[in-house]
mmCIF file of C-alpha atoms in Angstrom:
data_model
loop_
_atom_site.group_PDB
_atom_site.id
_atom_site.type_symbol
_atom_site.label_atom_id
_atom_site.label_comp_id
_atom_site.label_asym_id
_atom_site.label_seq_id
_atom_site.Cartn_x
_atom_site.Cartn_y
_atom_site.Cartn_z
ATOM 1 C CA MET E 1 109.246 76.925 107.533
ATOM 2 C CA ASN E 2 107.372 80.155 108.187
ATOM 3 C CA SER E 3 107.621 80.984 104.485
ATOM 4 C CA VAL E 4 106.102 77.622 103.598
ATOM 5 C CA ARG E 5 103.235 78.202 106.019
ATOM 6 C CA SER E 6 102.690 81.643 104.511
ATOM 7 C CA ILE E 7 102.489 80.219 100.987
ATOM 8 C CA LEU E 8 100.073 77.494 102.060
ATOM 9 C CA SER E 9 97.905 79.897 103.996
ATOM 10 C CA ARG E 10 97.619 82.231 101.004
ATOM 11 C CA GLY E 11 96.971 79.344 98.667
ATOM 12 C CA MET E 12 94.166 77.862 100.680
ATOM 13 C CA LEU E 13 92.500 81.229 100.982
ATOM 14 C CA ILE E 14 91.331 80.388 97.516
ATOM 15 C CA PHE E 15 88.855 77.981 99.034
ATOM 16 C CA LEU E 16 87.496 80.915 100.994
ATOM 17 C CA LEU E 17 87.331 83.459 98.252
ATOM 18 C CA MET E 18 86.723 83.888 94.557
ATOM 19 C CA ILE E 19 85.224 88.845 89.385
ATOM 20 C CA PRO E 20 84.144 89.398 85.753
ATOM 21 C CA ALA E 21 86.635 90.525 83.106
ATOM 22 C CA SER E 22 86.605 93.890 81.374
ATOM 23 C CA ILE E 23 90.018 95.488 80.778
ATOM 24 C CA PHE E 24 92.529 93.990 78.364
ATOM 25 C CA ALA E 25 96.309 93.949 78.452
ATOM 26 C CA GLN E 26 98.262 93.000 75.344
ATOM 27 C CA THR E 27 100.859 90.279 75.863
ATOM 28 C CA ALA E 28 103.192 88.348 73.623
ATOM 29 C CA GLY E 29 100.806 87.382 70.848
ATOM 30 C CA GLN E 30 97.910 87.105 73.297
ATOM 31 C CA ALA E 31 95.373 89.376 75.006
ATOM 32 C CA LEU E 32 94.947 88.670 78.714
ATOM 33 C CA SER E 33 91.805 90.080 80.276
ATOM 34 C CA ILE E 34 92.125 91.692 83.696
ATOM 35 C CA PRO E 35 89.088 91.194 85.922
ATOM 36 C CA TYR E 36 87.064 94.054 87.258
ATOM 37 C CA GLU E 37 87.881 94.242 90.931
ATOM 38 C CA LEU E 38 86.645 96.229 93.829
ATOM 39 C CA ASN E 39 88.547 99.504 93.856
ATOM 40 C CA PRO E 40 91.326 98.653 96.323
ATOM 41 C CA PHE E 41 92.070 102.313 96.915
ATOM 42 C CA ALA E 42 88.606 103.704 97.654
ATOM 43 C CA ALA E 43 86.425 100.735 98.590
ATOM 44 C CA ALA E 44 86.279 101.311 102.296
ATOM 45 C CA THR E 45 85.913 104.286 104.542
ATOM 46 C CA VAL E 46 89.229 105.001 106.229
ATOM 47 C CA PHE E 47 89.046 104.067 109.881
ATOM 48 C CA ALA E 48 91.899 104.253 112.343
ATOM 49 C CA GLN E 49 92.567 100.748 113.610
ATOM 50 C CA THR E 50 93.584 99.978 117.148
ATOM 51 C CA PRO E 51 95.333 96.629 117.720
ATOM 52 C CA GLY E 52 92.742 94.028 118.681
ATOM 53 C CA GLN E 53 89.843 96.009 117.218
ATOM 54 C CA ALA E 54 88.000 95.804 113.922
ATOM 55 C CA PRO E 55 89.478 98.018 111.165
ATOM 56 C CA PHE E 56 86.055 99.502 110.430
ATOM 57 C CA PRO E 57 83.184 100.947 112.503
ATOM 58 C CA PRO E 58 80.672 98.535 114.102
ATOM 59 C CA LEU E 59 77.996 97.313 111.700
ATOM 60 C CA SER E 60 74.436 98.529 111.977
ATOM 61 C CA ALA E 61 71.805 96.006 113.038
ATOM 62 C CA GLU E 62 70.601 95.708 109.426
ATOM 63 C CA HIS E 63 74.073 95.134 108.037
ATOM 64 C CA GLN E 64 74.887 92.628 110.785
ATOM 65 C CA LYS E 65 71.736 90.634 109.984
ATOM 66 C CA PHE E 66 72.551 90.729 106.270
ATOM 67 C CA LEU E 67 76.070 89.450 106.986
ATOM 68 C CA ASP E 68 74.802 86.729 109.338
ATOM 69 C CA ASP E 69 72.329 85.514 106.715
ATOM 70 C CA VAL E 70 74.975 85.385 103.982
ATOM 71 C CA LEU E 71 77.438 83.507 106.196
ATOM 72 C CA ARG E 72 74.782 81.083 107.408
ATOM 73 C CA LEU E 73 73.682 80.258 103.852
ATOM 74 C CA TRP E 74 77.323 79.913 102.829
ATOM 75 C CA GLU E 75 77.802 77.469 105.700
ATOM 76 C CA GLN E 76 74.730 75.439 104.757
ATOM 77 C CA ARG E 77 75.812 75.309 101.106
ATOM 78 C CA SER E 78 79.413 74.403 101.823
ATOM 79 C CA GLN E 79 78.506 71.645 104.257
ATOM 80 C CA SER E 80 76.639 69.856 101.465
ATOM 81 C CA ILE E 81 79.780 69.605 99.323
ATOM 82 C CA GLN E 82 81.529 66.244 99.081
ATOM 83 C CA ARG E 83 83.596 66.971 95.968
ATOM 84 C CA TYR E 84 84.524 70.270 94.341
ATOM 85 C CA ARG E 85 86.581 71.254 91.330
ATOM 86 C CA CYS E 86 87.128 74.386 89.300
ATOM 87 C CA THR E 87 89.581 76.205 87.096
ATOM 88 C CA PHE E 88 91.076 79.517 88.116
ATOM 89 C CA LYS E 89 92.802 82.545 86.659
ATOM 90 C CA ARG E 90 95.125 84.694 88.729
ATOM 91 C CA TRP E 91 96.660 88.135 88.225
ATOM 92 C CA GLU E 92 99.480 89.095 90.613
ATOM 93 C CA TYR E 93 100.377 92.755 91.080
ATOM 94 C CA ASP E 94 103.810 93.517 92.541
ATOM 95 C CA PRO E 95 104.909 97.139 91.994
ATOM 96 C CA VAL E 96 108.111 96.606 93.983
ATOM 97 C CA PHE E 97 109.588 93.832 91.812
ATOM 98 C CA GLY E 98 107.354 94.320 88.784
ATOM 99 C CA PRO E 99 105.515 97.037 86.842
ATOM 100 C CA ARG E 100 103.495 99.604 88.762
ATOM 101 C CA ASP E 101 100.631 99.946 86.304
ATOM 102 C CA THR E 102 99.799 96.348 85.404
ATOM 103 C CA PHE E 103 100.145 92.776 86.631
ATOM 104 C CA LYS E 104 103.478 91.006 87.047
ATOM 105 C CA THR E 105 102.239 87.455 86.406
ATOM 106 C CA TYR E 106 99.171 85.808 84.947
ATOM 107 C CA SER E 107 98.385 82.176 85.807
ATOM 108 C CA GLU E 108 95.820 79.511 85.004
ATOM 109 C CA GLY E 109 95.271 76.313 86.935
ATOM 110 C CA VAL E 110 92.962 73.909 88.710
ATOM 111 C CA ILE E 111 91.642 73.409 92.225
ATOM 112 C CA ARG E 112 90.338 70.137 93.665
ATOM 113 C CA TYR E 113 88.703 69.466 97.016
ATOM 114 C CA ALA E 114 87.248 66.395 98.729
ATOM 115 C CA THR E 115 85.612 66.415 102.128
ATOM 116 C CA PRO E 116 86.754 66.710 104.805
ATOM 117 C CA ASP E 117 90.438 67.551 104.411
ATOM 118 C CA LYS E 118 91.834 66.856 100.946
ATOM 119 C CA GLY E 119 92.763 69.600 98.540
ATOM 120 C CA MET E 120 94.939 70.411 95.547
ATOM 121 C CA PHE E 121 96.103 73.694 94.022
ATOM 122 C CA LYS E 122 98.020 73.470 90.752
ATOM 123 C CA VAL E 123 99.224 76.157 88.364
ATOM 124 C CA GLU E 124 99.287 74.738 84.835
ATOM 125 C CA LYS E 125 100.258 77.868 82.913
ATOM 126 C CA MET E 126 102.085 81.009 83.971
ATOM 127 C CA MET E 127 103.034 84.142 82.037
ATOM 128 C CA GLU E 128 105.604 86.538 83.537
ATOM 129 C CA TYR E 129 106.152 90.218 82.814
ATOM 130 C CA VAL E 130 109.218 91.206 80.823
ATOM 131 C CA ALA E 131 110.111 94.892 80.701
ATOM 132 C CA PRO E 132 110.031 96.500 77.245
ATOM 133 C CA ALA E 133 113.344 96.642 75.435
ATOM 134 C CA GLU E 134 112.989 100.374 74.874
ATOM 135 C CA PRO E 135 111.459 103.097 77.069
ATOM 136 C CA GLY E 136 107.799 103.499 76.217
ATOM 137 C CA GLY E 137 107.694 100.150 74.455
ATOM 138 C CA ARG E 138 105.008 97.530 74.904
ATOM 139 C CA PRO E 139 105.626 95.099 77.796
ATOM 140 C CA GLN E 140 105.869 91.417 76.976
ATOM 141 C CA TYR E 141 104.783 88.309 78.870
ATOM 142 C CA GLN E 142 106.797 85.122 78.600
ATOM 143 C CA GLN E 143 105.666 81.683 79.686
ATOM 144 C CA ARG E 144 107.481 80.360 82.730
ATOM 145 C CA ASP E 145 108.951 76.872 82.819
ATOM 146 C CA GLY E 146 106.541 74.299 84.264
ATOM 147 C CA ASP E 147 108.994 73.208 86.955
ATOM 148 C CA HIS E 148 108.490 76.590 88.620
ATOM 149 C CA HIS E 149 104.706 76.370 88.789
ATOM 150 C CA GLU E 150 103.013 76.236 92.178
ATOM 151 C CA HIS E 151 101.639 72.830 93.066
ATOM 152 C CA TRP E 152 100.607 71.553 96.462
ATOM 153 C CA ILE E 153 98.442 68.751 97.784
ATOM 154 C CA CYS E 154 96.855 68.028 101.153
ATOM 155 C CA ASP E 155 96.056 64.324 101.577
ATOM 156 C CA GLY E 156 94.555 64.755 105.035
ATOM 157 C CA GLN E 157 97.739 63.704 106.823
ATOM 158 C CA SER E 158 100.350 65.983 105.274
ATOM 159 C CA VAL E 159 100.689 68.971 102.992
ATOM 160 C CA PHE E 160 103.067 68.570 100.050
ATOM 161 C CA SER E 161 104.444 71.655 98.309
ATOM 162 C CA HIS E 162 107.139 72.385 95.734
ATOM 163 C CA ASP E 163 110.175 74.593 96.275
ATOM 164 C CA PRO E 164 111.587 74.890 92.736
ATOM 165 C CA VAL E 165 114.404 77.244 93.755
ATOM 166 C CA ASN E 166 115.957 74.615 96.022
ATOM 167 C CA LYS E 167 114.513 71.645 94.090
ATOM 168 C CA GLN E 168 112.752 70.340 97.164
ATOM 169 C CA GLN E 169 109.375 68.770 97.724
ATOM 170 C CA ILE E 170 108.355 69.752 101.234
ATOM 171 C CA GLN E 171 106.128 67.430 103.224
ATOM 172 C CA MET E 172 104.583 69.164 106.217
ATOM 173 C CA ILE E 173 103.079 66.575 108.562
ATOM 174 C CA LEU E 174 99.916 67.776 110.273
ATOM 175 C CA PRO E 175 99.376 66.895 113.949
ATOM 176 C CA PRO E 176 96.384 64.628 114.716
ATOM 177 C CA GLU E 177 94.315 67.501 116.107
ATOM 178 C CA MET E 178 94.533 69.323 112.767
ATOM 179 C CA ARG E 179 93.397 66.445 110.573
ATOM 180 C CA GLY E 180 89.875 65.772 109.402
ATOM 181 C CA THR E 181 87.290 68.472 109.977
ATOM 182 C CA ALA E 182 89.557 70.258 112.473
ATOM 183 C CA ILE E 183 91.828 71.331 109.618
ATOM 184 C CA ALA E 184 89.579 74.373 109.152
ATOM 185 C CA ASP E 185 91.296 75.798 112.243
ATOM 186 C CA GLY E 186 94.792 75.162 110.893
ATOM 187 C CA PRO E 187 97.019 76.651 108.197
ATOM 188 C CA LEU E 188 94.574 75.602 105.462
ATOM 189 C CA PRO E 189 91.239 77.348 106.042
ATOM 190 C CA PHE E 190 88.957 74.859 104.295
ATOM 191 C CA LEU E 191 85.745 76.826 104.411
ATOM 192 C CA PHE E 192 83.822 74.054 102.744
ATOM 193 C CA GLY E 193 82.120 72.907 105.921
ATOM 194 C CA ALA E 194 83.384 75.727 108.157
ATOM 195 C CA GLU E 195 80.844 77.252 110.519
ATOM 196 C CA ALA E 196 79.706 80.842 110.172
ATOM 197 C CA GLU E 197 80.690 81.594 113.752
ATOM 198 C CA LYS E 198 84.188 80.226 113.184
ATOM 199 C CA ILE E 199 84.547 82.490 110.171
ATOM 200 C CA LYS E 200 83.625 85.480 112.341
ATOM 201 C CA GLN E 201 85.994 84.312 115.058
ATOM 202 C CA ARG E 202 88.855 84.230 112.565
ATOM 203 C CA TYR E 203 88.037 87.353 110.555
ATOM 204 C CA TRP E 204 86.599 90.824 110.970
ATOM 205 C CA ILE E 205 84.113 90.699 108.144
ATOM 206 C CA ARG E 206 81.548 93.035 106.635
ATOM 207 C CA PRO E 207 79.405 93.299 103.472
ATOM 208 C CA LEU E 208 80.469 95.681 100.733
ATOM 209 C CA PRO E 209 78.364 97.679 98.272
ATOM 210 C CA MET E 210 78.428 96.399 94.699
ATOM 211 C CA PRO E 211 78.791 98.405 91.490
ATOM 212 C CA PRO E 212 75.340 99.415 90.212
ATOM 213 C CA ASP E 213 75.673 97.280 87.076
ATOM 214 C CA VAL E 214 76.509 94.060 88.970
ATOM 215 C CA LYS E 215 73.685 91.683 89.854
ATOM 216 C CA GLY E 216 73.422 88.297 91.549
ATOM 217 C CA GLU E 217 76.495 88.537 93.768
ATOM 218 C CA TYR E 218 77.382 89.060 97.433
ATOM 219 C CA TRP E 219 80.540 91.052 98.164
ATOM 220 C CA LEU E 220 82.373 90.681 101.470
ATOM 221 C CA GLU E 221 85.529 92.159 102.984
ATOM 222 C CA ALA E 222 87.478 90.204 105.609
ATOM 223 C CA TYR E 223 90.457 91.167 107.778
ATOM 224 C CA PRO E 224 92.401 88.438 109.620
ATOM 225 C CA LYS E 225 92.323 88.450 113.410
ATOM 226 C CA ARG E 226 95.102 85.906 113.893
ATOM 227 C CA ARG E 227 98.581 87.307 113.793
ATOM 228 C CA GLU E 228 99.805 84.284 111.844
ATOM 229 C CA ASP E 229 97.208 85.021 109.145
ATOM 230 C CA ALA E 230 97.951 88.757 109.195
ATOM 231 C CA ALA E 231 101.593 87.899 108.522
ATOM 232 C CA SER E 232 100.500 86.579 105.102
ATOM 233 C CA TYR E 233 97.873 89.083 103.961
ATOM 234 C CA LYS E 234 96.236 92.336 105.053
ATOM 235 C CA LYS E 235 92.670 91.663 103.950
ATOM 236 C CA VAL E 236 90.611 89.885 101.317
ATOM 237 C CA HIS E 237 87.631 90.756 99.135
ATOM 238 C CA VAL E 238 85.250 87.879 98.438
ATOM 239 C CA ILE E 239 82.545 87.578 95.802
ATOM 240 C CA ILE E 240 79.911 84.874 96.272
ATOM 241 C CA ASP E 241 77.701 83.904 93.351
ATOM 242 C CA HIS E 242 73.995 84.222 94.137
ATOM 243 C CA ALA E 243 73.173 81.230 91.891
ATOM 244 C CA ASP E 244 75.292 78.476 93.466
ATOM 245 C CA PHE E 245 76.345 80.320 96.635
ATOM 246 C CA LEU E 246 80.007 79.548 95.987
ATOM 247 C CA PRO E 247 82.946 81.968 95.772
ATOM 248 C CA LYS E 248 83.535 83.190 92.213
ATOM 249 C CA GLY E 249 86.078 85.957 92.813
ATOM 250 C CA LEU E 250 88.806 86.849 95.278
ATOM 251 C CA VAL E 251 91.312 89.650 95.868
ATOM 252 C CA ILE E 252 94.103 89.005 98.389
ATOM 253 C CA PHE E 253 95.822 92.185 99.525
ATOM 254 C CA ASP E 254 99.497 91.911 100.468
ATOM 255 C CA ARG E 255 100.296 92.325 104.164
ATOM 256 C CA ASN E 256 102.182 95.539 103.304
ATOM 257 C CA PHE E 257 99.503 96.791 100.928
ATOM 258 C CA ASP E 258 99.313 100.551 100.586
ATOM 259 C CA PRO E 259 97.085 102.167 97.947
ATOM 260 C CA VAL E 260 99.852 104.574 96.906
ATOM 261 C CA ARG E 261 103.236 103.175 97.880
ATOM 262 C CA ASN E 262 102.605 99.451 97.481
ATOM 263 C CA PRO E 263 99.333 98.376 95.800
ATOM 264 C CA ALA E 264 100.420 94.717 95.823
ATOM 265 C CA ARG E 265 97.608 92.189 95.533
ATOM 266 C CA SER E 266 96.492 88.972 93.832
ATOM 267 C CA THR E 267 93.182 88.727 91.989
ATOM 268 C CA PHE E 268 91.466 85.410 91.235
ATOM 269 C CA THR E 269 88.465 84.294 89.232
ATOM 270 C CA PHE E 270 87.022 80.800 89.780
ATOM 271 C CA GLU E 271 85.350 79.258 86.764
ATOM 272 C CA GLN E 272 83.802 75.944 85.684
ATOM 273 C CA ARG E 273 82.795 75.259 89.283
ATOM 274 C CA GLU E 274 81.384 71.768 89.871
ATOM 275 C CA THR E 275 80.227 70.014 93.033
ATOM 276 C CA ASN E 276 79.072 66.477 93.870
ATOM 277 C CA TRP E 277 78.912 65.316 90.256
ATOM 278 C CA SER E 278 77.814 61.750 89.529
ATOM 279 C CA ILE E 279 80.794 59.450 89.563
ATOM 280 C CA ALA E 280 81.237 55.696 89.143
ATOM 281 C CA LEU E 281 83.394 53.665 91.524
ATOM 282 C CA GLN E 282 86.207 53.307 88.991
ATOM 283 C CA GLN E 283 86.120 57.023 88.271
ATOM 284 C CA LEU E 284 86.047 57.759 91.999
ATOM 285 C CA LYS E 285 89.301 55.862 92.500
ATOM 286 C CA PHE E 286 90.884 57.868 89.678
ATOM 287 C CA TRP E 287 89.556 61.098 91.236
ATOM 288 C CA GLU E 288 91.022 60.160 94.612
ATOM 289 C CA ARG E 289 94.456 59.751 93.050
ATOM 290 C CA GLU E 290 94.557 63.535 92.831
ATOM 291 C CA PHE E 291 95.188 63.538 96.579
ATOM 292 C CA TYR E 292 97.629 60.664 96.890
ATOM 293 C CA GLU E 293 101.203 61.256 97.965
ATOM 294 C CA PRO E 294 102.840 62.991 95.001
ATOM 295 C CA LYS E 295 106.006 61.754 93.357
ATOM 296 C CA VAL E 296 109.253 63.608 93.914
ATOM 297 C CA PRO E 297 110.398 65.182 90.621
ATOM 298 C CA ALA E 298 113.613 63.812 89.147
ATOM 299 C CA GLY E 299 116.655 65.506 90.640
ATOM 300 C CA TRP E 300 114.695 66.818 93.618
ATOM 301 C CA LYS E 301 114.677 65.675 97.231
ATOM 302 C CA ARG E 302 111.905 65.463 99.788
ATOM 303 C CA VAL E 303 112.160 67.438 103.024
ATOM 304 C CA VAL E 304 109.876 66.273 105.840
ATOM 305 C CA GLU E 305 108.803 68.732 108.546
ATOM 306 C CA ASN E 306 106.273 68.772 111.349
ATOM 307 C CA TYR E 307 103.804 71.621 111.394
ATOM 308 C CA ASP E 308 104.362 73.704 114.512
ATOM 309 C CA SER E 309 100.981 75.226 115.309
ATOM 310 C CA PRO E 310 101.145 78.620 117.024
ATOM 311 C CA THR E 311 99.240 78.855 120.288
ATOM 312 C CA GLY E 312 98.230 81.479 122.786
ATOM 313 C CA PRO E 313 98.012 85.201 122.050
ATOM 314 C CA GLU E 314 100.051 84.870 118.860
ATOM 315 C CA ARG E 315 97.239 82.816 117.351
ATOM 316 C CA SER E 316 94.372 85.262 117.536
ATOM 317 C CA ALA E 317 93.469 88.786 118.502
ATOM 318 C CA PRO E 318 90.517 89.762 120.701
ATOM 319 C CA ALA E 319 87.083 89.312 119.175
ATOM 320 C CA SER E 320 85.680 92.170 117.128
ATOM 321 C CA PRO E 321 83.144 94.491 118.707
ATOM 322 C CA GLY E 322 79.492 93.675 118.194
ATOM 323 C CA GLY E 323 80.034 90.034 117.271
ATOM 324 C CA GLY E 324 76.456 89.264 118.224
ATOM 325 C CA GLN E 325 74.802 85.982 118.991
ATOM 326 C CA ARG E 326 74.874 82.974 116.723
ATOM 327 C CA PRO E 327 72.038 83.408 114.216
ATOM 328 C CA ASN E 328 69.272 80.883 113.762
ATOM 329 C CA SER E 329 70.302 77.609 112.133
ATOM 330 C CA GLN E 330 68.167 78.406 109.068
ATOM 331 C CA ALA E 331 68.959 81.775 107.535
ATOM 332 C CA THR E 332 66.789 83.512 104.997
ATOM 333 C CA ARG E 333 68.330 84.369 101.630
ATOM 334 C CA PRO E 334 69.100 88.105 101.718
ATOM 335 C CA ALA E 335 68.747 90.476 98.818
ATOM 336 C CA ALA E 336 71.754 90.454 96.492
ATOM 337 C CA GLY E 337 73.304 93.443 98.221
ATOM 338 C CA PRO E 338 73.601 94.919 101.703
ATOM 339 C CA PRO E 339 71.038 97.415 103.011
ATOM 340 C CA THR E 340 71.622 100.987 101.936
ATOM 341 C CA ARG E 341 72.660 103.328 104.676
#
């Protein structure tokens, strides 16, 4: 069950986070673009972390205000969302079980969200690395069978996920206190509607400098405070679009990420983002079907479990230093980049 929770937690991070493409990798009859991503090896100043403390030095007053303004505007924008949909692309890097110098898998799919607690993540296409037949040869990417694609749904009462290895559809029943708007505190961090202060309570977060040629974006770095979250990932890099104030890029760093020994990470881009589009009643009913209880695939069986929410010290670490007071309810839009030091 812990593995299921880990998968769901990583998947729903996508609603938290979301990077333009530049480099190209040749695949089987197809060129797959790899997005530019924040240098995972040199992005942050190395800072010795003590358990229960932020993994970076305290922010200056200017940087703290910039961060507060970005989070407050993100909160105000997200709370206005009733419906959300987008397509995504994902590149997964796994140097332990895959190549060291390129991605192991490339995926495309869709994300759906409806306030306050319904969501869907579905991979519709997946290409997997195949080692070259001869040393020095060109690597190939083969399409994976659709039965092995990730697909999960939260209908507000339960989370349904697929386990293709064991041919099981797992239904994880959420306790009453984790349904509705309270689900933001559970295994699925729906940050559409989450409060800025709750984000800071759950993550050590700071703004990051952007490349000089990038405009109209806010870049953030977040480290999980909760041990249950830290069991799934080490940190995340978030890119928020200045135009619609929604995440457009995300990098999830593996919990055992090491820039030299294990640079494992997943990089996402979020495209064709739409919110609160006009919809007729008949179309609304069809839209809502996205979140109905999914059918069990032929030859599979459903396994029903209750979500066991961790409590006490295992759930969260002490608050980060210099958390500050809750900013004013109306934040001013900051410049598209943190203050220079």
